[in-house]
Tab-separated table of C-alpha atoms and ligand atoms in Angstrom:
chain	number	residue	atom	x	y	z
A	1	UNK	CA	98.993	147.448	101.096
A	2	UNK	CA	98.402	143.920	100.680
A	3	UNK	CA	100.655	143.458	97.703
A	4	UNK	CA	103.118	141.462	97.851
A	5	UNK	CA	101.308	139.364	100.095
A	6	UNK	CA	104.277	138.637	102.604
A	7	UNK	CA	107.434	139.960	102.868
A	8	UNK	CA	110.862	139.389	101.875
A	9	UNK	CA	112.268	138.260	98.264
A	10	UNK	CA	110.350	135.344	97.123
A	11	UNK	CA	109.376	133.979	93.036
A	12	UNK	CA	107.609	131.806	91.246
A	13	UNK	CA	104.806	131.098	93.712
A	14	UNK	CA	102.081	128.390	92.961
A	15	UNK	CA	99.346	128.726	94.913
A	16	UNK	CA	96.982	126.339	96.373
A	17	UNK	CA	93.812	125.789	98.002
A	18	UNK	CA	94.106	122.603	100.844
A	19	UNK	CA	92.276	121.075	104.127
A	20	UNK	CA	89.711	124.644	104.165
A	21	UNK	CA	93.094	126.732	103.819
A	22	UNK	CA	95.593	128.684	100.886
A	23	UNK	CA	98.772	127.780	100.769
A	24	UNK	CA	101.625	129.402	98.326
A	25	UNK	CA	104.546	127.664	97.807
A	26	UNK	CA	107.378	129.961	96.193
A	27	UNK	CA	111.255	129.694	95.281
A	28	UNK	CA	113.578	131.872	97.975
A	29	UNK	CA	114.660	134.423	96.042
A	30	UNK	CA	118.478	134.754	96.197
A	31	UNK	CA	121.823	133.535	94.976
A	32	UNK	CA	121.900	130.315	93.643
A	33	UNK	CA	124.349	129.156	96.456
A	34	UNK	CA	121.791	130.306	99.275
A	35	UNK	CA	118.559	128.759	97.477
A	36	UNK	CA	118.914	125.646	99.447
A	37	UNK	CA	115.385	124.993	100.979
A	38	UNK	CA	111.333	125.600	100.473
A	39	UNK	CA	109.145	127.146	102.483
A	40	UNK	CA	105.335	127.382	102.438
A	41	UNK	CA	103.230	130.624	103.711
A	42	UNK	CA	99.537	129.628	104.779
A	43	UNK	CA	96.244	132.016	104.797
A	44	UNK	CA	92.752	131.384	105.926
A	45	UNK	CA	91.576	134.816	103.741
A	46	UNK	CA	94.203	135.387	100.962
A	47	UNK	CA	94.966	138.607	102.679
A	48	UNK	CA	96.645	137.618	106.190
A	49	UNK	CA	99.901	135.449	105.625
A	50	UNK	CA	102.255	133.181	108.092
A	51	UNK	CA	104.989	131.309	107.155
A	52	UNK	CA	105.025	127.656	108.119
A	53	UNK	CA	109.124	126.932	107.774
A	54	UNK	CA	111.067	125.251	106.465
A	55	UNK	CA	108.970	122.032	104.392
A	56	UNK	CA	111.841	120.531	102.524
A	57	UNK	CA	115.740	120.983	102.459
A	58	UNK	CA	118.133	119.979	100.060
A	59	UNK	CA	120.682	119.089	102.414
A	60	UNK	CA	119.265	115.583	102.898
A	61	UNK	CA	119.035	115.081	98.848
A	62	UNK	CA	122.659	114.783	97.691
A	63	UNK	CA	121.383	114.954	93.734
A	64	UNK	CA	120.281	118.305	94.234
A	65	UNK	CA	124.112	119.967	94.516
A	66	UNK	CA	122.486	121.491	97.386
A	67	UNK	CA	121.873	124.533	95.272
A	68	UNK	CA	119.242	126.413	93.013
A	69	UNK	CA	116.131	125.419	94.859
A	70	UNK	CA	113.339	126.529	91.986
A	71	UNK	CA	110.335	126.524	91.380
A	72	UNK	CA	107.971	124.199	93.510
A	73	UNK	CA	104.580	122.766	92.718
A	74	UNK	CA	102.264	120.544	94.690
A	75	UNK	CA	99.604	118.102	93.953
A	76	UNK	CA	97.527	115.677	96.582
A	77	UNK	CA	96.615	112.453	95.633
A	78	UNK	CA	94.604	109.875	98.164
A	79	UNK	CA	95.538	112.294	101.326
A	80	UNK	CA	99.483	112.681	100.452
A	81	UNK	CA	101.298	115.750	99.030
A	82	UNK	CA	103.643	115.526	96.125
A	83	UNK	CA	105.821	118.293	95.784
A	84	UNK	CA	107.559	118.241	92.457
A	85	UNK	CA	110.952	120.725	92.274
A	86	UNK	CA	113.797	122.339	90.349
A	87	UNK	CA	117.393	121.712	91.956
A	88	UNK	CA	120.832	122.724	90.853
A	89	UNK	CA	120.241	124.850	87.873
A	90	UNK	CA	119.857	121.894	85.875
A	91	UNK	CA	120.807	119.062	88.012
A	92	UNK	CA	117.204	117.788	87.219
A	93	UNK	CA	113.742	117.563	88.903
A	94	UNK	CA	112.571	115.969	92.216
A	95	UNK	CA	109.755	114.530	93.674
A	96	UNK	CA	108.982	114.466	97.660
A	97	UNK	CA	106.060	113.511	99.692
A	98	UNK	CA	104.522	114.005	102.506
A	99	UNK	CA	101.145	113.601	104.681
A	100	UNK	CA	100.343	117.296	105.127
A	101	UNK	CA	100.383	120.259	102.794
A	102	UNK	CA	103.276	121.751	105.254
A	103	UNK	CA	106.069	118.925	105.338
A	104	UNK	CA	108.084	117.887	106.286
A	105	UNK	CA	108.674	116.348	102.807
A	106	UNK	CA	111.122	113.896	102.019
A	107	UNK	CA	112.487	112.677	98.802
A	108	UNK	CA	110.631	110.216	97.155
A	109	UNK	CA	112.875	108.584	94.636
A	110	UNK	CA	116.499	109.127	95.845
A	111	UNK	CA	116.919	110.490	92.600
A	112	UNK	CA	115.862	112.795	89.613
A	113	UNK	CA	112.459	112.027	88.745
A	114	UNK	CA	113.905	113.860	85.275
A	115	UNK	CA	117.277	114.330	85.065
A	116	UNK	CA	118.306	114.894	81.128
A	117	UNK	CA	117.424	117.260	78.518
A	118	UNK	CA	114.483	115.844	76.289
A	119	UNK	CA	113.705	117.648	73.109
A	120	UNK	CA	116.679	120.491	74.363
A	121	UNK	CA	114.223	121.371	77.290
A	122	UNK	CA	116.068	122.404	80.890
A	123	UNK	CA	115.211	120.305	83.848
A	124	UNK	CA	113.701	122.709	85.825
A	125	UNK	CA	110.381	124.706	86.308
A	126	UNK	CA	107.824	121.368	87.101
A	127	UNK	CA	104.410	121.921	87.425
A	128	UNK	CA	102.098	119.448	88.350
A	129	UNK	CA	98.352	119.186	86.942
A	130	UNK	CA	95.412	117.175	88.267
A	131	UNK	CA	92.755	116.575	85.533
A	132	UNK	CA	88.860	116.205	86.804
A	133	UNK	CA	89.367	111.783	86.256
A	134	UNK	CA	92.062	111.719	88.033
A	135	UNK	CA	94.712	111.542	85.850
A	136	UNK	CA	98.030	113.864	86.809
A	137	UNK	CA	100.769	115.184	84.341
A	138	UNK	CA	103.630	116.735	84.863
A	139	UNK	CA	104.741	119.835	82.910
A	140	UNK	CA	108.078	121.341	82.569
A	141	UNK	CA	111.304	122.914	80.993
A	142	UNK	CA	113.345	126.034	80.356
A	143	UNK	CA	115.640	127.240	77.541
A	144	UNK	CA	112.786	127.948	75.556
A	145	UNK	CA	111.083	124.369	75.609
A	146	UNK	CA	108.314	123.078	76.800
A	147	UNK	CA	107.632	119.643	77.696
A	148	UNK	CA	104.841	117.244	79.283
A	149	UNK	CA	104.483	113.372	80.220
A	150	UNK	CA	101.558	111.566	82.319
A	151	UNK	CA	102.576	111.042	85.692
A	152	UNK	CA	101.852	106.972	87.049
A	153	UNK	CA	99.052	106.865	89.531
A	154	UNK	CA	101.886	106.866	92.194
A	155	UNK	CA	102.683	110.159	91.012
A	156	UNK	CA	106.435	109.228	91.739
A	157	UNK	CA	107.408	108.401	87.671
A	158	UNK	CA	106.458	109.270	84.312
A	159	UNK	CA	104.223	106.969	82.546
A	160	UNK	CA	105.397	107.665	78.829
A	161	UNK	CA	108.498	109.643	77.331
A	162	UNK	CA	108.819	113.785	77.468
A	163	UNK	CA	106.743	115.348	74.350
A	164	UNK	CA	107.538	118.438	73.375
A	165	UNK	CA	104.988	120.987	73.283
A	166	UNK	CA	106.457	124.225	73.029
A	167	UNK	CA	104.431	127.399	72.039
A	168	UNK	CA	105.378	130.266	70.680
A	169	UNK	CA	107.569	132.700	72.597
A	170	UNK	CA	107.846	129.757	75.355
A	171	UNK	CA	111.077	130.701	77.723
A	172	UNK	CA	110.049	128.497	81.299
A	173	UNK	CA	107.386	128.483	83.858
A	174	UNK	CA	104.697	126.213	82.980
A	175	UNK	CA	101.121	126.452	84.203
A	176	UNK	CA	97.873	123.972	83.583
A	177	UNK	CA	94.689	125.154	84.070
A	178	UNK	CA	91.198	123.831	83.128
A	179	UNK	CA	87.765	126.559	82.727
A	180	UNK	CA	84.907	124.914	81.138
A	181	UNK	CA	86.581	121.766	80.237
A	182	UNK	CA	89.654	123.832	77.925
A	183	UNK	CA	92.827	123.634	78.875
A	184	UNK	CA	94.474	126.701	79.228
A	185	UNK	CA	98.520	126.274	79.160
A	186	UNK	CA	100.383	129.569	80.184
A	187	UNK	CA	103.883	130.260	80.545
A	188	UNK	CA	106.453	133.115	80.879
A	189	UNK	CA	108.267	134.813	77.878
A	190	UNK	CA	111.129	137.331	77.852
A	191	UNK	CA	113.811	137.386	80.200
A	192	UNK	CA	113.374	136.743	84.360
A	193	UNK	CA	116.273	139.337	85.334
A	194	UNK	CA	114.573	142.064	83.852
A	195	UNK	CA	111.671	144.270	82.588
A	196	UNK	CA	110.611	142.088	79.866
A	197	UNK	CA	109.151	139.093	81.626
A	198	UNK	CA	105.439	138.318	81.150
A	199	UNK	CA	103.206	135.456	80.943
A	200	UNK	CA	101.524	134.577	77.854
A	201	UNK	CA	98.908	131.543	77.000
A	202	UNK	CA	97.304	129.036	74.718
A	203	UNK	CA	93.560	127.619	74.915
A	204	UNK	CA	93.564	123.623	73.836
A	205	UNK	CA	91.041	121.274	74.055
A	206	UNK	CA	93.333	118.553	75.114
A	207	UNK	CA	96.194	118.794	78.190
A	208	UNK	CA	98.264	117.333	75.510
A	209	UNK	CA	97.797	120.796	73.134
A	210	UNK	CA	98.197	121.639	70.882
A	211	UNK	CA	99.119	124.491	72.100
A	212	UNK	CA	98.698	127.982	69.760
A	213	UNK	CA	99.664	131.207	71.716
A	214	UNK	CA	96.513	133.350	72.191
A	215	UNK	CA	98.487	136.826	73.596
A	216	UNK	CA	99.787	138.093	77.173
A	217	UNK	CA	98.003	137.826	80.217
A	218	UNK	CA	100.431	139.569	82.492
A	219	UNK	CA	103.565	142.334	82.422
A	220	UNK	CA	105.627	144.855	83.463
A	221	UNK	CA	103.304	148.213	84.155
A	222	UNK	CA	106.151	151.153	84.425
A	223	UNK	CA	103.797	152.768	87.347
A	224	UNK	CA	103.847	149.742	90.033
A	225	UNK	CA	106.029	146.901	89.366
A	226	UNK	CA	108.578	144.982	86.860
A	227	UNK	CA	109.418	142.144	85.106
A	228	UNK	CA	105.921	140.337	86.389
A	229	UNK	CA	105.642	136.442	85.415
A	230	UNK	CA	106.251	132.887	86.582
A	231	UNK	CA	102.993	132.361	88.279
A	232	UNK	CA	99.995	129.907	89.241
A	233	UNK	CA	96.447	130.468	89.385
A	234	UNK	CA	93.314	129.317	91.458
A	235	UNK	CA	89.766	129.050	91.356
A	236	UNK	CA	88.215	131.367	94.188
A	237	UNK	CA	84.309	130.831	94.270
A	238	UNK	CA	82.590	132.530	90.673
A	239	UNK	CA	86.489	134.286	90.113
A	240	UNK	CA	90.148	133.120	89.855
A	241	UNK	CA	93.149	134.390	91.309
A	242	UNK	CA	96.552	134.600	89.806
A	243	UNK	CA	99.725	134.198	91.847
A	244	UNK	CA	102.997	135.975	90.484
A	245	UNK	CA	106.217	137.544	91.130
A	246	UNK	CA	107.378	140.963	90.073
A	247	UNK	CA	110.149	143.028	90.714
A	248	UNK	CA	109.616	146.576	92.536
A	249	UNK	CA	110.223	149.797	91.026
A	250	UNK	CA	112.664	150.309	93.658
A	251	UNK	CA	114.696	147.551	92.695
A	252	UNK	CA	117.589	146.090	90.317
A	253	UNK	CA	119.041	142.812	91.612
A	254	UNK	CA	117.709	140.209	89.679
A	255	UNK	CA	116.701	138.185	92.895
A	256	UNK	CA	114.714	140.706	94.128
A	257	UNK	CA	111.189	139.679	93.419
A	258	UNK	CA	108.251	139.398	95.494
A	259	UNK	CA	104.813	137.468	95.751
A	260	UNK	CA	101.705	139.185	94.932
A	261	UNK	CA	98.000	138.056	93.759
A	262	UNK	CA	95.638	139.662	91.592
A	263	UNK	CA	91.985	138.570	90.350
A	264	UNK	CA	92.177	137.445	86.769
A	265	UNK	CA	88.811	136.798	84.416
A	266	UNK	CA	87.721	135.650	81.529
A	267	UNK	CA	85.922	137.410	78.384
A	268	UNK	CA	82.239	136.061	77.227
A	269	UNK	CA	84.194	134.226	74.420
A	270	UNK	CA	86.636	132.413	77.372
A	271	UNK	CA	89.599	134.724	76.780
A	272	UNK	CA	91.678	135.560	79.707
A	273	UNK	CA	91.551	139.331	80.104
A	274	UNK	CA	94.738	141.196	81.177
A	275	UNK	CA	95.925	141.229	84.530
A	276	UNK	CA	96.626	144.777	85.978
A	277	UNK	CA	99.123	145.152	88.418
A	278	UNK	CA	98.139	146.538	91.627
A	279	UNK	CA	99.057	147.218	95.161
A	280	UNK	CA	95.311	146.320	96.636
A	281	UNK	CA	95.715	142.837	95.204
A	282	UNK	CA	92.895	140.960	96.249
A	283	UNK	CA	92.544	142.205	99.741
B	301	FUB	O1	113.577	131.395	90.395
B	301	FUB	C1	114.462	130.718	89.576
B	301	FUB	C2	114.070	130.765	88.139
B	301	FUB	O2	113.708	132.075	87.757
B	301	FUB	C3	112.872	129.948	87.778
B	301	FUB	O3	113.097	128.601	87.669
B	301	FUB	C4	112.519	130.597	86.514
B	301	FUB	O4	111.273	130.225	86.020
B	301	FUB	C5	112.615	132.039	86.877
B	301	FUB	O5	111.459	132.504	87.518
């Protein structure tokens, strides 16, 4: 049963294709106390998946309170790895680097790369686009806003002030993604800890928005799995895949959520068309 695609509790996976191989990069799913560290799982097939350790840990970044290690995304610019990262349930966002897509990374700044509330959006939940020039921006928040800011071409600061772009029905989890030069923003609605987490989206012909919610892409389906959202996608040859957590019937801790893909496509008119759960996945 390839979904989820490895085991143990693990959310809010961004997924990533790098040097001829995937790569997922999810938050440890567990108290905030123990979420103290990222991992990153590798695959040469999508279906077969090894962890590669430990890539970055908070106890060498005193900012981070050590705590509430969320949310990770990655971007490569001129052969180094950013990885951009919640920490401390607010404490603010962080940037590391490194030379290879497995780590080690270390902290870039020494510091929050964001570290305040702008426009009543939370710290946390980065996600890091590339656009086809060249050009990276940084997308973030939770409590219900969403915000956005170029990144510099060192892709360690912002090049202009937060800007608030919230949709409708925004609650966290930001997501770029560009199909026939639109910009598709997606994000997850409802609450994480239970049934009525989904992810939602917005077509815009700019990264910058605006952003008008179009309708739900993914959500709980009573028959395989709960509360699915806070996801990533990729482009796999003619098809994309879409990277996710969910919670199993079997379960009610909030923490316990686990990492599955599914193939996601578009309408003739460029729609996204629901995502089914399933426990084939993509395998
Ligand atoms: O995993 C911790 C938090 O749960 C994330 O930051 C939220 O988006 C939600 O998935």
């Amino acid at each position: 049963m390839p979904n989820p695609v490895f085991p143990g509790w693990y959310a809010d996976p961004e997924i990533h294709h790098f040097e001829g191989r995937f790569f997922i990069y999810p938050t440890y799913s567990a108290p905030y106390e123990e979420q103290t560290f990222f991992q990153v799982f590798s695959s040469k097939d999508l279906v077969e998946w090894t962890s590669e350790g430990v890539i970055l840990n908070f106890a060498g970044i005193p900012w981070s309170t050590n705590r509430a290690a969320w949310a990770p995304s990655v971007a490569t610019k001129d052969g180094r790895y950013y990885i951009y990262f919640s920490a401390g349930d607010g404490a603010g966002l962080g940037v590391a680097v490194s030379d290879q897509p497995t780590g080690p990374f270390i902290d870039a700044i020494g510091k929050p790369l964001v570290s305040e509330y702008h426009h009543g959006a939370q710290p946390i939940d980065a996600h890091a686009f590339l656009d086809d020039d060249g050009q990276a921006y940084l997308y973030w928040g939770g409590h219900s806003k969403a915000l956005m800011a170029k990144l510099k071409s060192d892709m360690i600061s912002l090049a202009e002030a937060p800007i608030d772009i919230t949709p409708a029905d925004y609650v966290e989890g930001p997501f770029m993604l560009k199909h026939q030069d639109k910009y598709y923003f997606m994000w997850s609605e409802g609450g994480w800890g239970d049934p009525s987490y989904r992810v939602a989206y917005a077509i815009a012909a700019s990264p910058y928005g605006p952003f008008e919610r179009v309708g739900v892409v993914l959500q709980t389906d009573p028959t395989v799995a709960t509360s699915a959202g806070h996801h990533s996608v990729l482009r796999v040859g003619d098809r994309h895949v879409i990277c996710y957590h969910r919670r199993p019937l079997t379960e009610t801790s909030p923490h316990h959520r686990v990492t599955c893909l599914e193939w996601m496509d578009f309408d003739g008119d460029g729609k996204i068309l629901p995502v089914k759960l399933t426990n084939e996945g993509v395998g």
